[in-house]
Each structure stands twice: as structure tokens, then as C-alpha cells.
Short mmCIF file of C-alpha atoms in Angstrom, two decimals:
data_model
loop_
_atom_site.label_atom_id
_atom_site.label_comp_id
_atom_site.label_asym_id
_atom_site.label_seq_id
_atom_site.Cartn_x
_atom_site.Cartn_y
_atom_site.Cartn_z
CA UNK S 10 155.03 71.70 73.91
CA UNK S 11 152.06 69.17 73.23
CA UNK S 12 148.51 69.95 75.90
CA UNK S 13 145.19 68.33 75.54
CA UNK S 14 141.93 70.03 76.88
CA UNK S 15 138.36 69.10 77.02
CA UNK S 16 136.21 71.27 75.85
CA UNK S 17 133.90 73.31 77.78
CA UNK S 18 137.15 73.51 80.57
CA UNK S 19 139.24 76.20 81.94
CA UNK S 20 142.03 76.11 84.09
CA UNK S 21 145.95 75.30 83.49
CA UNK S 22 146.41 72.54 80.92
CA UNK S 23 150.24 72.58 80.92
CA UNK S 24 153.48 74.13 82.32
CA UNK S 25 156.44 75.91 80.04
CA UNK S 26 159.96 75.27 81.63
CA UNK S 27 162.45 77.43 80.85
CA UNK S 28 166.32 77.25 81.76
CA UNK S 29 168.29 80.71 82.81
CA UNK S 30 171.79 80.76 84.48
CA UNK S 31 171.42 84.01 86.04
CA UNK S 32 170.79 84.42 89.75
CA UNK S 33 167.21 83.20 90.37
CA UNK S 34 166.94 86.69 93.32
CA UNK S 35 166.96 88.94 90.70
CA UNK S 36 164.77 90.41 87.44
CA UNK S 37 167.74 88.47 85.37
CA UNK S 38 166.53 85.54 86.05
CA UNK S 39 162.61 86.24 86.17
CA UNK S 40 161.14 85.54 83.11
CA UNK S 41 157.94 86.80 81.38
CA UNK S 42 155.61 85.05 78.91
CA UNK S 43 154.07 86.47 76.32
CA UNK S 44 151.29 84.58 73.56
CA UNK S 45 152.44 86.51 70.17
CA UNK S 46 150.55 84.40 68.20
CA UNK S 47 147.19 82.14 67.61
CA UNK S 48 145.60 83.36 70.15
CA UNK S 49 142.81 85.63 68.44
CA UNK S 50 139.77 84.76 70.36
CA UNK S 51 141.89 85.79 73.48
CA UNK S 52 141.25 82.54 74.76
CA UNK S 53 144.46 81.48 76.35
CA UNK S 54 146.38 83.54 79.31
CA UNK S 55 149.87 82.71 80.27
CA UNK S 56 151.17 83.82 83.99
CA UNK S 57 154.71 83.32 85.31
CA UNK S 58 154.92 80.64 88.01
CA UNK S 59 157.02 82.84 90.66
CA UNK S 60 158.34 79.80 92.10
CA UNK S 61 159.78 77.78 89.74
CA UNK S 62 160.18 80.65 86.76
CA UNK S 63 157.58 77.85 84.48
CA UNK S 64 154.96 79.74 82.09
CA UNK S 65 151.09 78.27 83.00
CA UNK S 66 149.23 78.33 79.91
CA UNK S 67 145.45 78.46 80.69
CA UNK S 68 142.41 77.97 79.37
CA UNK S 69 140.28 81.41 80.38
CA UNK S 70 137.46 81.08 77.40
CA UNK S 71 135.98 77.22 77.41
CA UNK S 72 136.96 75.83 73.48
CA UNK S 73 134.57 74.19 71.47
CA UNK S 74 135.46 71.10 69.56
CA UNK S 75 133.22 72.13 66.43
CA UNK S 76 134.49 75.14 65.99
CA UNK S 77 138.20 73.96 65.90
CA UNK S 78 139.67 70.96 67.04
CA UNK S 79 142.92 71.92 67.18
CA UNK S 80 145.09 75.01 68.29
CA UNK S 81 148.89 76.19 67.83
CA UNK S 82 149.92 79.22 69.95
CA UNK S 83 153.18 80.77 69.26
CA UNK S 84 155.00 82.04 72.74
CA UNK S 85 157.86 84.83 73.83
CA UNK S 86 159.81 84.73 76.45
CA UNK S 87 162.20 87.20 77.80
CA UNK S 88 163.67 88.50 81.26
CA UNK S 89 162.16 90.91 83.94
CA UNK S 90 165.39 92.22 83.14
CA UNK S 91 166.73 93.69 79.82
CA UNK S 92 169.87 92.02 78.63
CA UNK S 93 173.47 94.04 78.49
CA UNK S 94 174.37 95.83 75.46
CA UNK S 95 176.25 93.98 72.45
CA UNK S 96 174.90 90.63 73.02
CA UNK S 97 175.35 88.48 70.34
CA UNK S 98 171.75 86.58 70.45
CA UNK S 99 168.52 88.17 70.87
CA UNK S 100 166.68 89.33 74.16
CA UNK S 101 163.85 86.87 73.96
CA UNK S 102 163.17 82.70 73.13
CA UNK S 103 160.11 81.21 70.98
CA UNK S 104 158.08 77.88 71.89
CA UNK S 105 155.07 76.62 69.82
CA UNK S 106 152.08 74.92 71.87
CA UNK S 107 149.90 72.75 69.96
CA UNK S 108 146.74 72.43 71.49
CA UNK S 109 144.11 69.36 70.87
CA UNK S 110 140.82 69.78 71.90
CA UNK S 111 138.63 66.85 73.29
CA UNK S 112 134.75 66.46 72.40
CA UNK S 113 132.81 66.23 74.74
CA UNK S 114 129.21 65.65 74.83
CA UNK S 115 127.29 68.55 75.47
CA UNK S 116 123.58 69.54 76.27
CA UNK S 117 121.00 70.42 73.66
CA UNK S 118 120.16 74.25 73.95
CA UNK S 119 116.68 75.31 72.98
CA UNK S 120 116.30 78.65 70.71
CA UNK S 121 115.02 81.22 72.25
CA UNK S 122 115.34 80.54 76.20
CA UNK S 123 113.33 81.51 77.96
CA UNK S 124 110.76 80.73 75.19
CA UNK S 125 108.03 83.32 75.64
CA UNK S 126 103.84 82.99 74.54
CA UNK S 127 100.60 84.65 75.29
CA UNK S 128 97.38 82.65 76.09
CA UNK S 129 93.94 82.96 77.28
CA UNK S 130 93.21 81.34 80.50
CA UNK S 131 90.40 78.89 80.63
CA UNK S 132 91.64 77.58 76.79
CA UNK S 133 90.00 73.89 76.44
CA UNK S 134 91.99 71.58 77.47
CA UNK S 135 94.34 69.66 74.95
CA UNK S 136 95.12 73.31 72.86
CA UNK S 137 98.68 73.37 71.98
CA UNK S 138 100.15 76.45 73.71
CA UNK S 139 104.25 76.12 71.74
CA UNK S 140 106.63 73.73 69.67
CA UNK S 141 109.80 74.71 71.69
CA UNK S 142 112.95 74.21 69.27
CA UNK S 143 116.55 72.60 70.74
CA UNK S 144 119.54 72.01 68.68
CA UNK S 145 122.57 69.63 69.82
CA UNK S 146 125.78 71.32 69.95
CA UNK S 147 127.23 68.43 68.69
CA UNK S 148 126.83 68.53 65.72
CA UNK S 149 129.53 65.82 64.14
CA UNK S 150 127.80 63.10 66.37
CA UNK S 151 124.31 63.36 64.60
CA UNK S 152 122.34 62.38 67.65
CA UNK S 153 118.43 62.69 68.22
CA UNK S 154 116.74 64.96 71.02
CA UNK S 155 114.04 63.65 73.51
CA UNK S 156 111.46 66.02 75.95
CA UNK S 157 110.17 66.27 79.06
CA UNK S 158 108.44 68.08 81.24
CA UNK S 159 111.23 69.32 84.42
CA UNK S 160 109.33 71.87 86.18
CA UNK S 161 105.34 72.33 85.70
CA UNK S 162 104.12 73.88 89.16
CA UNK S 163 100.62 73.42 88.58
CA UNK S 164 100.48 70.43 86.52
CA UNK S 165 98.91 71.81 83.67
CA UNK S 166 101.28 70.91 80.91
CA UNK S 167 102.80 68.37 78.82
CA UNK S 168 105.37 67.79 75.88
CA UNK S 169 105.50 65.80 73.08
CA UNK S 170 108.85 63.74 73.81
CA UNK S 171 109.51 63.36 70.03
CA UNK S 172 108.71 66.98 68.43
CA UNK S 173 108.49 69.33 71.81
CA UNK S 174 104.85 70.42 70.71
CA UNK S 175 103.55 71.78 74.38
CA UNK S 176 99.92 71.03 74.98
CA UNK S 177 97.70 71.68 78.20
CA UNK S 178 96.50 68.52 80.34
CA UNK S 179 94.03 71.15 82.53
CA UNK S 180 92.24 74.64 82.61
CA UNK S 181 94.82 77.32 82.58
CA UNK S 182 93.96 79.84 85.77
CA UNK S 183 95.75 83.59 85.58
CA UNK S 184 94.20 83.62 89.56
CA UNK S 185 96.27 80.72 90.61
CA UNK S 186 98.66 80.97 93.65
CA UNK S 187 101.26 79.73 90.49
CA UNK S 188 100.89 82.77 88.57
CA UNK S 189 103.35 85.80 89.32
CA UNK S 190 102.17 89.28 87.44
CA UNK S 191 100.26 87.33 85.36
CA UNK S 192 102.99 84.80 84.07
CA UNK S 193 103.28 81.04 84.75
CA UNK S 194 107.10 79.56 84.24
CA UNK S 195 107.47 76.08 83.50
CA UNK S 196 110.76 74.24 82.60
CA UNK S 197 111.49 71.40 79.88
CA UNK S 198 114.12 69.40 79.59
CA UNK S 199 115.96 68.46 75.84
CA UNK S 200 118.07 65.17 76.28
CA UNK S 201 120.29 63.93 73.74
CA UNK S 202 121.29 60.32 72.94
CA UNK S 203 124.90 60.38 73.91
CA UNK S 204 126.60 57.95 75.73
CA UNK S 205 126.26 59.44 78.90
CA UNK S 206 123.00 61.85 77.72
CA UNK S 207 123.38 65.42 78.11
CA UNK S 208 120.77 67.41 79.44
CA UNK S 209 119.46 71.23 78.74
CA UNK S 210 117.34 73.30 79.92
CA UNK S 211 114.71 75.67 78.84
CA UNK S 212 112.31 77.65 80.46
CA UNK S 213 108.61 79.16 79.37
CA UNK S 214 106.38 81.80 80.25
CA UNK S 215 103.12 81.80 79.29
CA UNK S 216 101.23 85.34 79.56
CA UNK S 217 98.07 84.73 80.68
CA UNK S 218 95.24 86.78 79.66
CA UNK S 219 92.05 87.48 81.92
CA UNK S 220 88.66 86.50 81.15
CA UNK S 221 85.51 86.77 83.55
CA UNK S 222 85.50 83.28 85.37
CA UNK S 223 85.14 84.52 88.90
CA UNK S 224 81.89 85.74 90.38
CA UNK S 225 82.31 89.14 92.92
CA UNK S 226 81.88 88.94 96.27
CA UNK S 227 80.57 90.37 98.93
CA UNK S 228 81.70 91.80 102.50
CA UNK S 229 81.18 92.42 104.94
CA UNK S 230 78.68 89.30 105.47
CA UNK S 231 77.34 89.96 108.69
CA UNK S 232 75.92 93.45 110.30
CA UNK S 233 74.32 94.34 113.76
CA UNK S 234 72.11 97.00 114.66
CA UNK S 235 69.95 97.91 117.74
CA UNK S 236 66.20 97.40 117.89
CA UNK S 237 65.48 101.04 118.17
CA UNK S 238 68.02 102.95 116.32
CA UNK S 239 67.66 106.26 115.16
CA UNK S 240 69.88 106.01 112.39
CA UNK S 241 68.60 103.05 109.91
CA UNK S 242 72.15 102.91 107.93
CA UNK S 243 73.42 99.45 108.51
CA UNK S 244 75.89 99.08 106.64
CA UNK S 245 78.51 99.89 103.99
CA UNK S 246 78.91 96.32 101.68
CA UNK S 247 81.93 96.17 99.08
CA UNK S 248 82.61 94.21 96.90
CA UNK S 249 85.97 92.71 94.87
CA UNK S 250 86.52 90.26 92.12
CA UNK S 251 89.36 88.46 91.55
CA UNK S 252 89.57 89.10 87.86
CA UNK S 253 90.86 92.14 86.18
CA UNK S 254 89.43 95.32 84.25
CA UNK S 255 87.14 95.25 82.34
CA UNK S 256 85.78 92.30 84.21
CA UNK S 257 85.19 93.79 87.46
CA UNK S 258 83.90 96.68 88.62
CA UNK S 259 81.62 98.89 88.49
CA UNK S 260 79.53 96.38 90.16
CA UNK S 261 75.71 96.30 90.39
CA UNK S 262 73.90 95.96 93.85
CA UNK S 263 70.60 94.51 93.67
CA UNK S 264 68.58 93.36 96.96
CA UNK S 265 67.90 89.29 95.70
CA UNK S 266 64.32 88.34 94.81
CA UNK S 267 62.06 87.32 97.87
CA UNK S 268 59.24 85.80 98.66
CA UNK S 269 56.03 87.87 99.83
CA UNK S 270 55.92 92.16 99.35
CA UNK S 271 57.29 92.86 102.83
CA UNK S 272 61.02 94.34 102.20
CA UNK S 273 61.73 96.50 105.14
CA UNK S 274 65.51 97.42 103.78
CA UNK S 275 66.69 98.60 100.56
CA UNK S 276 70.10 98.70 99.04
CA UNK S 277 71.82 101.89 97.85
CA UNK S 278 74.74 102.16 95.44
CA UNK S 279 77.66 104.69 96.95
CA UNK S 280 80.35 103.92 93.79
CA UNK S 281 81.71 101.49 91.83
CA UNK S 282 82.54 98.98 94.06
CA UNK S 283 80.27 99.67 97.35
CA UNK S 284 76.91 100.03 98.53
CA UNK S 285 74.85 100.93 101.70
CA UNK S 286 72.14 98.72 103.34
CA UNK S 287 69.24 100.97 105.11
CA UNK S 288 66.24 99.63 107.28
CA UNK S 289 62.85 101.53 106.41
CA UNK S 290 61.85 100.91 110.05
CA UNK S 291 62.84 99.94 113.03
CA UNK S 292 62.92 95.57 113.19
CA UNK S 293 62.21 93.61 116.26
CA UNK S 294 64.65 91.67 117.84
CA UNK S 295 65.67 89.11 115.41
CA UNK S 296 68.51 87.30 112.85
CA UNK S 297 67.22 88.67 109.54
CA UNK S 298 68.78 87.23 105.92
CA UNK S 299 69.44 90.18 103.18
CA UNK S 300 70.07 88.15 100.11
CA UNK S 301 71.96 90.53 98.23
CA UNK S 302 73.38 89.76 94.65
CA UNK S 303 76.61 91.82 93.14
CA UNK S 304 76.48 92.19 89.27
CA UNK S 305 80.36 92.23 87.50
CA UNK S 306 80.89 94.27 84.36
CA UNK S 307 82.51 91.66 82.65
CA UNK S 308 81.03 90.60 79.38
CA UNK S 309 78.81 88.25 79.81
CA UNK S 310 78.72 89.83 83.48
CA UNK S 311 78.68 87.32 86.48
CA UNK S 312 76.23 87.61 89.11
CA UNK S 313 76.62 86.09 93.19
CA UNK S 314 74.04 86.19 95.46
CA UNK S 315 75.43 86.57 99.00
CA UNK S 316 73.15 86.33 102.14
CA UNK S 317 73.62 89.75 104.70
CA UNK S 318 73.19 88.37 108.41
CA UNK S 319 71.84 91.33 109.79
CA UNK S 320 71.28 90.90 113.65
CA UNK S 321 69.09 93.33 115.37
CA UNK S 322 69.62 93.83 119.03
CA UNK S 323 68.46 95.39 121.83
CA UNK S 324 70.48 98.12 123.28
CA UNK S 325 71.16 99.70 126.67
CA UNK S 326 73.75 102.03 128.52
CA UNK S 327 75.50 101.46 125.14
CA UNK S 328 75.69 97.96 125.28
CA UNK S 329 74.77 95.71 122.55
CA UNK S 330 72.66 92.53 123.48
CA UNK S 331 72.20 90.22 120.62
CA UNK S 332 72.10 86.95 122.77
CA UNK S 333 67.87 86.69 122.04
CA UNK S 334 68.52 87.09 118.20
CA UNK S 335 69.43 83.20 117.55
CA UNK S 336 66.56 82.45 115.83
CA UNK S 337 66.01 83.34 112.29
CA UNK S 338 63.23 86.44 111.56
CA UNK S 339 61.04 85.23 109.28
CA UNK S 340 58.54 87.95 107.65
CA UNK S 341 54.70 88.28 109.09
CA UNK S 342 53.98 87.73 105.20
CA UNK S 343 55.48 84.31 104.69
CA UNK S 344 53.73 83.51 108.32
CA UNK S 345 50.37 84.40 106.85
CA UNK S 346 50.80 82.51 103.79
CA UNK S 347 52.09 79.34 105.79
CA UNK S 348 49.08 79.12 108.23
CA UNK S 349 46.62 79.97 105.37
CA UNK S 350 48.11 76.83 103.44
CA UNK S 351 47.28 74.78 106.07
CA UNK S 352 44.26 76.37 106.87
CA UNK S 353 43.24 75.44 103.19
CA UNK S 354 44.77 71.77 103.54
CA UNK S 355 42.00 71.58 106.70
CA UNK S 356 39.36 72.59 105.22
CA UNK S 357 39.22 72.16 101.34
#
């Protein structure tokens, strides 16, 4: 029996007939195939066709045309049934299969996959973050391999189309929505110059290591309290950083610098991350700004100045009134020093 196959293909690729003159209802008549030869790789199966009593021969493991381009397979038959005693032939037949394999042009692979690197983010732009490696499977057609960029969610890479080096087109970000645990996956492409081109596929992650590039901030930014409360704790501020150890907390609270002596609040560290705003004395109804500024750890540390919009409202029967407070407090101090500038402009 002659078959052809592609490679790379499984299935049936052809049909042993047999002839028996025993009655086709019984195990007499049944017969069963059996591959007793050339078949190391176990890549061939044959089943019995119940119907017609034919042997299908099938491809189970895809073949590769460089490995071999040809196969023979060497094949028993026999019945369900054994044969009576004292017959003069023997209980089975023999057929030989020869087997020709067709090449077909397949995709390069890259080596490893996925391909696998650890980077800083924020690395200038234009650093070269791999050289990915793909090899043609074909390796009797001698044909030349071409890159490109497939999948590159944030648009921060690109690939040399004639060596694969990788290089960065924009600042890498570890806090960008496009980084998972860290990682950012992007997928190249290694084309070949067949006739049609083949295509493969190879995916990178790039491990992205934290540096301090994002300033803490502050919450909550707005506080109320009433004109004539007994307790002066405002309140609790945190703070959070989108970075990672050690380039967040413990974070330093510092009340900003302002203009004139009069500070009638002061800031109070409670841990690493939090702090607690408390009025020295009771305010008049007013807006007041708290600029605050939150100190990282990182090295250098970041700083971010963050205005508090503490209202101060008038209370009664436990309910809050802070419709009067819409116009911003501004200190007796800076008052004074306004009207004696222009009392000094009007009279020099």
C-alpha cells in the first residue's frame, strides 16, 4: 500500500482492504490489524473499519519532513476468530505501507517562549530591553526570518525586523493599568520567507522593577468642624503611594510653610501612614486652607503638598450649618500686613 501525508497532519491517510470468505456475522470474518513494525515513535494507529472489515491507518503524532521523509510500516492481520486446527497456512497475512511525507512550510519558533527579562521602570528611552532568538523549522529550504511587533498593549516597544533586538519607544511604568503583578506581556511575531510565509509566535514578559516616581497623597482632602467644639481633633489624614516598599511609607507629615506666625492647627503623626489635624482654638466661621505636605521614604524621598479644606461651621440641635463658610478665611496676620502695604504705598 502506497499513502502520502503532509506533515504537521493527523487523521486517516489510507484504507487496508482485505478479502475473507467466511461469514461476514461472525469473529471469522472480523479481522484485526496490528503495526508489527516501523512504527517506533508510536506514531501511526490502525483501527478496524466495522463496516467494511478495511484497516484505517492514521496519523495520531503530526510527522516532520526533516526528521524523515519517508516511512515503511510493516502490518498483521488476523481474525477475531482463531483458525481450526491443522491448517495448512498460517493464522495471520503481512502488508507493507510506505509512507511519504510532504514538506510543508512551517512557522519560525523562537527559543525560549515565553522569553522572560527583568527591567527597571523609567529606563531612558531607546535602552534595548532583549534580542529574542527564532529558528525556521525548515531547515532544507534555507529561508531568512523577519520581526514585528504583534501585541504591545501600551505601545512602548519595538523590534528590529532584521536581528529581533527589542528596544523601548517610551518610559516603561510598573503602575500602569498594563502591568499585572508587576509584569508587562507583549507578543512578536517571526515570519519566514516562504511562499506562502509562515508565521510564529512568541511572547515576553518584562519584570518590572519599582523605583520612586510617584509622589504620596493625601486623604481625606476636605474636613468640617463646628465653630465651638469642644473637641479640637479634626481629623485623621492618610496617606498612600502608588509605588512599592521601600518607596513608600513611613511617610512624614509636615504642616506646609505659610505666610505670617498665626498657625492655629498643628499636625500630629499617629503611624506610618496617618496623621491627625488638631485646632489650638476654636476658629470662626470660615473655609480655612491646611497646606499639608506628605514626605515618602523612598530614596531620594518625594514630597506633595496637598491643601486640607477645613470648613468650620456653626452648630445647633446637632445640625451642621456650613452654608456661611463660602468664603475663604484668610488670617488677621496677612490682613494686617495687606492694609499696612497700602498704608505705606499712601503715605511714603
Amino acid at each position: 500500500f502506497q499513502a502520502t501525508v503532509k506533515e504537521g497532519v493527523t487523521g486517516v491517510i489510507v484504507n487496508l482492504t482485505v478479502g475473507d470468505r467466511d461469514d461476514p456475522a461472525t469473529g471469522a470474518w472480523r479481522a484485526v490489524y496490528t503495526i508489527i513494525n516501523g512504527n517506533p515513535g508510536q506514531s501511526f494507529e490502525i483501527h478496524t473499519n466495522p463496516q467494511t472489515n478495511e484497516g484505517m491507518l492514521s496519523v495520531v503524532k503530526p510527522l516532520d519532513y526533516e526528521i524523515s521523509a519517508f516511512h515503511t510500516l510493516l502490518i498483521k492481520v488476523e481474525n477475531e476468530d482463531p483458525l481450526i486446527p491443522d491448517i495448512a497456512y498460517g493464522p495471520s497475512s503481512t502488508a507493507t505501507v510506505q509512507i511519504t511525507v510532504e514538506d510543508v512550510n512551517e512557522g519560525p519558533v523562537f527559543h525560549p517562549n515565553p522569553m522572560t527579562v527583568t527591567k527597571q521602570e523609567n529606563i531612558p528611552i531607546g535602552s534595548v530591553v532583549l534580542t529574542v532568538n527564532a529558528t525556521d523549522p525548515d531547515t532544507l529550504q534555507h529561508q531568512t526570518i523577519r520581526y514585528s511587533v504583534y501585541k504591545d498593549p501600551a505601545s512602548w516597544l519595538e523590534i528590529n525586523p532584521a536581528n529581533g533586538t527589542i528596544s523601548t519607544t517610551a518610559i516603561l511604568d510598573r503602575e500602569s493599568p498594563h502591568v499585572q503583578n508587576n509584569i508587562y506581556t507583549a507578543l512578536f511575531l517571526a515570519i519566514d520567507s516562504g511562499n506562502p510565509p509562515a508565521t510564529g509566535t512568541g511572547t515576553l514578559h518584562i519584570t518590572l522593577e519599582d523605583v520612586n516616581d510617584n509622589v504620596p497623597s493625601l486623604y481625606p482632602t476636605l474636613a468640617k468642624v463646628c465653630d465651638d467644639a469642644k473637641d479640637l481633633k479634626v481629623v485623621v489624614l492618610g496617606a498612600s503611594d502608588k509605588d512599592l516598599h521601600p518607596n513608600t511609607d513611613p511617610f512624614k507629615f509636615e504642616l506646609s510653610k505659610q505666610s505670617g506666625p498665626e498657625k492655629p492647627w498643628r499636625i500630629t503623626k499617629l503611624n506610618n501612614t496617618h496623621a491627625q489635624v488638631i485646632l489650638l482654638q476654636n476658629l470662626k466661621k470660615a473655609n480655612y486652607n491646611i497646606p499639608i505636605s506628605v514626605t515618602d521614604s523612598g530614596k531620594p524621598p518625594l514630597t506633595n503638598v496637598t491643601e486640607l479644606k477645613l470648613q468650620v461651621c456653626s452648630c445647633k440641635k446637632s445640625k451642621m450649618d456650613c452654608s456661611a463658610s463660602d468664603a475663604l478665611h484668610i488670617s488677621m496676620t496677612l490682613i494686617l500686613l495687606s492694609l499696612f502695604s497700602l498704608f505705606c504705598k499712601s503715605f511714603p
